[in-house]
Amino acid sequence: MNNIPQTLIVDDEHLNRILLSRSLQSFNITYSETTDGQEAIAWIKQSTEKKLIVLLDLNMPVMDGYEFLFYLESNPEEFLDKHIEIIIVSAASQNSFDELCNLAGITLKTAAYLEKPVSKNRLQEALLLASNNFDSVL
C-alpha cells in the first residue's frame, strides 16, 4: 500500500488515534494526527502535501467533523493546491450522517464511511478506494 498518500487522523479520542495509527503503520502509510477540525484545517493549510486522505471523526470538541466538512466546502479557494479525500470514521450511523449533512447543506462527497470499531480490512479497503480517486483526477 505504498501508493497511499499522506493520511491525517482527526479524532479527539486518544485510543481511536492509537488504533488507527497502528493500522496505518502496518500498511507503511505516512500519517499525522490532530484532535479536532480546527487543528486539522491549520495542519492542511501549512502542509506541503498535494494529495491527502483525512480519516475524520464526527463528534469532537472545538470544531466537529460536520463543521470541518462545511469549512472545506465553503472555502475551496484555501485548498486549491490540494486534493483531499475524506473517509468518515464514526460511531454514528451513515444514515444519521447523511441526514445531518442534508440539514446543514453539506454536499461534499466522502470517499467512504466507516463505523467504529473499524476493522483493519475495512480501513485498508477505504484507503485504497480513496487512493483510486486520486488516480482518476490527477
Coordinates of C-alpha atoms in Angstrom, one line a residue:
M1 CA 0.0 0.0 0.0
N2 CA 2.9 2.4 -0.6
N3 CA 0.8 4.4 -3.2
I4 CA -1.4 5.8 -0.4
P5 CA -0.7 9.5 0.2
Q6 CA -0.1 11.2 3.5
T7 CA -3.0 10.5 5.8
L8 CA -4.3 12.7 8.6
I9 CA -6.2 11.2 11.5
V10 CA -8.7 13.7 13.0
D11 CA -10.1 12.4 16.3
D12 CA -10.3 13.7 19.8
E13 CA -10.1 10.2 21.4
H14 CA -6.6 9.1 22.1
L15 CA -7.4 5.4 21.9
N16 CA -9.0 5.8 18.5
R17 CA -5.9 7.7 17.2
I18 CA -3.7 4.9 18.5
L19 CA -5.8 2.2 16.8
L20 CA -5.9 4.0 13.5
S21 CA -2.2 4.9 13.7
R22 CA -1.2 1.2 14.3
S23 CA -3.1 0.1 11.2
L24 CA -1.6 2.9 9.1
Q25 CA 1.9 1.9 10.4
S26 CA 1.3 -1.7 9.5
F27 CA 0.3 -0.5 5.9
N28 CA 3.5 1.6 5.8
I29 CA 1.5 4.8 5.3
T30 CA 2.8 8.2 6.4
Y31 CA 0.4 9.9 8.7
S32 CA -0.1 12.8 11.2
E33 CA -2.7 13.3 13.9
T34 CA -4.9 16.2 15.1
T35 CA -7.6 16.3 17.8
D36 CA -10.3 18.4 16.1
G37 CA -11.3 20.0 12.9
Q38 CA -9.7 23.4 13.6
E39 CA -6.3 21.8 14.2
A40 CA -6.9 19.7 11.0
I41 CA -7.6 22.8 8.9
A42 CA -4.5 24.5 10.2
W43 CA -2.4 21.4 9.5
I44 CA -3.7 21.0 6.0
K45 CA -3.1 24.7 5.2
Q46 CA 0.6 24.5 6.4
S47 CA 1.2 21.1 4.8
T48 CA 3.1 20.9 1.5
E49 CA 1.3 17.7 0.6
K50 CA -0.7 17.9 -2.6
K51 CA -2.7 14.7 -2.0
L52 CA -4.1 14.0 1.4
I53 CA -6.5 11.4 2.9
V54 CA -8.3 12.6 6.0
L55 CA -9.7 10.0 8.5
L56 CA -12.4 12.2 10.1
D57 CA -14.3 11.6 13.3
L58 CA -17.6 13.5 13.5
N59 CA -18.1 14.1 17.2
M60 CA -15.3 16.3 18.6
P61 CA -15.0 19.5 20.7
V62 CA -13.9 22.8 19.3
M63 CA -14.7 22.0 15.6
D64 CA -16.5 18.8 14.9
G65 CA -16.4 16.8 11.7
Y66 CA -19.5 18.4 10.2
E67 CA -18.1 21.9 10.8
F68 CA -14.8 20.7 9.2
L69 CA -16.6 19.4 6.1
F70 CA -18.7 22.7 5.9
Y71 CA -15.5 24.7 6.1
L72 CA -13.8 22.7 3.3
E73 CA -16.9 23.1 1.1
S74 CA -17.3 26.8 1.9
N75 CA -13.7 27.8 1.4
P76 CA -12.4 25.9 -1.6
E77 CA -10.1 28.7 -2.6
E78 CA -8.0 28.0 0.5
F79 CA -7.3 24.4 -0.7
L80 CA -6.9 24.9 -4.5
D81 CA -3.4 23.3 -4.5
K82 CA -4.6 20.2 -2.7
H83 CA -6.7 17.1 -3.5
I84 CA -8.3 16.0 -0.2
E85 CA -10.2 12.7 0.1
I86 CA -12.3 12.3 3.3
I87 CA -13.0 9.0 5.0
I88 CA -15.5 9.3 7.8
V89 CA -14.7 7.2 10.9
S90 CA -17.5 7.5 13.4
A91 CA -19.7 5.7 15.9
A92 CA -22.7 7.4 14.3
S93 CA -24.6 5.5 11.6
Q94 CA -24.2 6.6 8.0
N95 CA -27.9 7.3 7.8
S96 CA -27.6 9.8 10.6
F97 CA -24.5 11.3 9.0
D98 CA -26.3 11.7 5.6
E99 CA -29.3 13.3 7.4
L100 CA -27.3 15.8 9.3
C101 CA -25.3 16.7 6.2
N102 CA -28.5 17.4 4.3
L103 CA -29.8 19.5 7.2
A104 CA -26.5 21.5 7.3
G105 CA -26.4 21.9 3.5
I106 CA -23.2 19.9 3.2
T107 CA -22.9 18.3 -0.2
L108 CA -19.1 17.5 -0.1
K109 CA -18.7 13.8 -1.1
T110 CA -16.7 11.5 1.1
A111 CA -14.7 8.5 -0.2
A112 CA -16.0 6.1 2.4
Y113 CA -17.9 5.8 5.7
L114 CA -16.6 3.5 8.3
E115 CA -18.5 2.9 11.6
K116 CA -16.4 2.3 14.7
P117 CA -15.0 0.0 15.7
V118 CA -13.2 -0.2 12.3
S119 CA -11.6 -3.4 11.2
K120 CA -8.2 -3.3 9.6
N121 CA -9.6 -4.8 6.4
R122 CA -12.3 -2.2 6.0
L123 CA -9.8 0.6 6.7
Q124 CA -7.5 -0.9 4.0
E125 CA -10.4 -1.1 1.5
A126 CA -11.4 2.5 2.2
L127 CA -7.8 3.8 1.8
L128 CA -7.4 2.0 -1.5
L129 CA -10.7 3.5 -2.7
A130 CA -9.7 7.0 -1.7
S131 CA -6.3 6.5 -3.3
N132 CA -8.0 5.4 -6.6
N133 CA -9.9 8.7 -6.5
F134 CA -6.6 10.5 -6.8
D135 CA -5.6 8.4 -9.8
S136 CA -8.9 9.3 -11.6
V137 CA -8.4 13.0 -11.1
L138 CA -4.7 13.6 -11.4

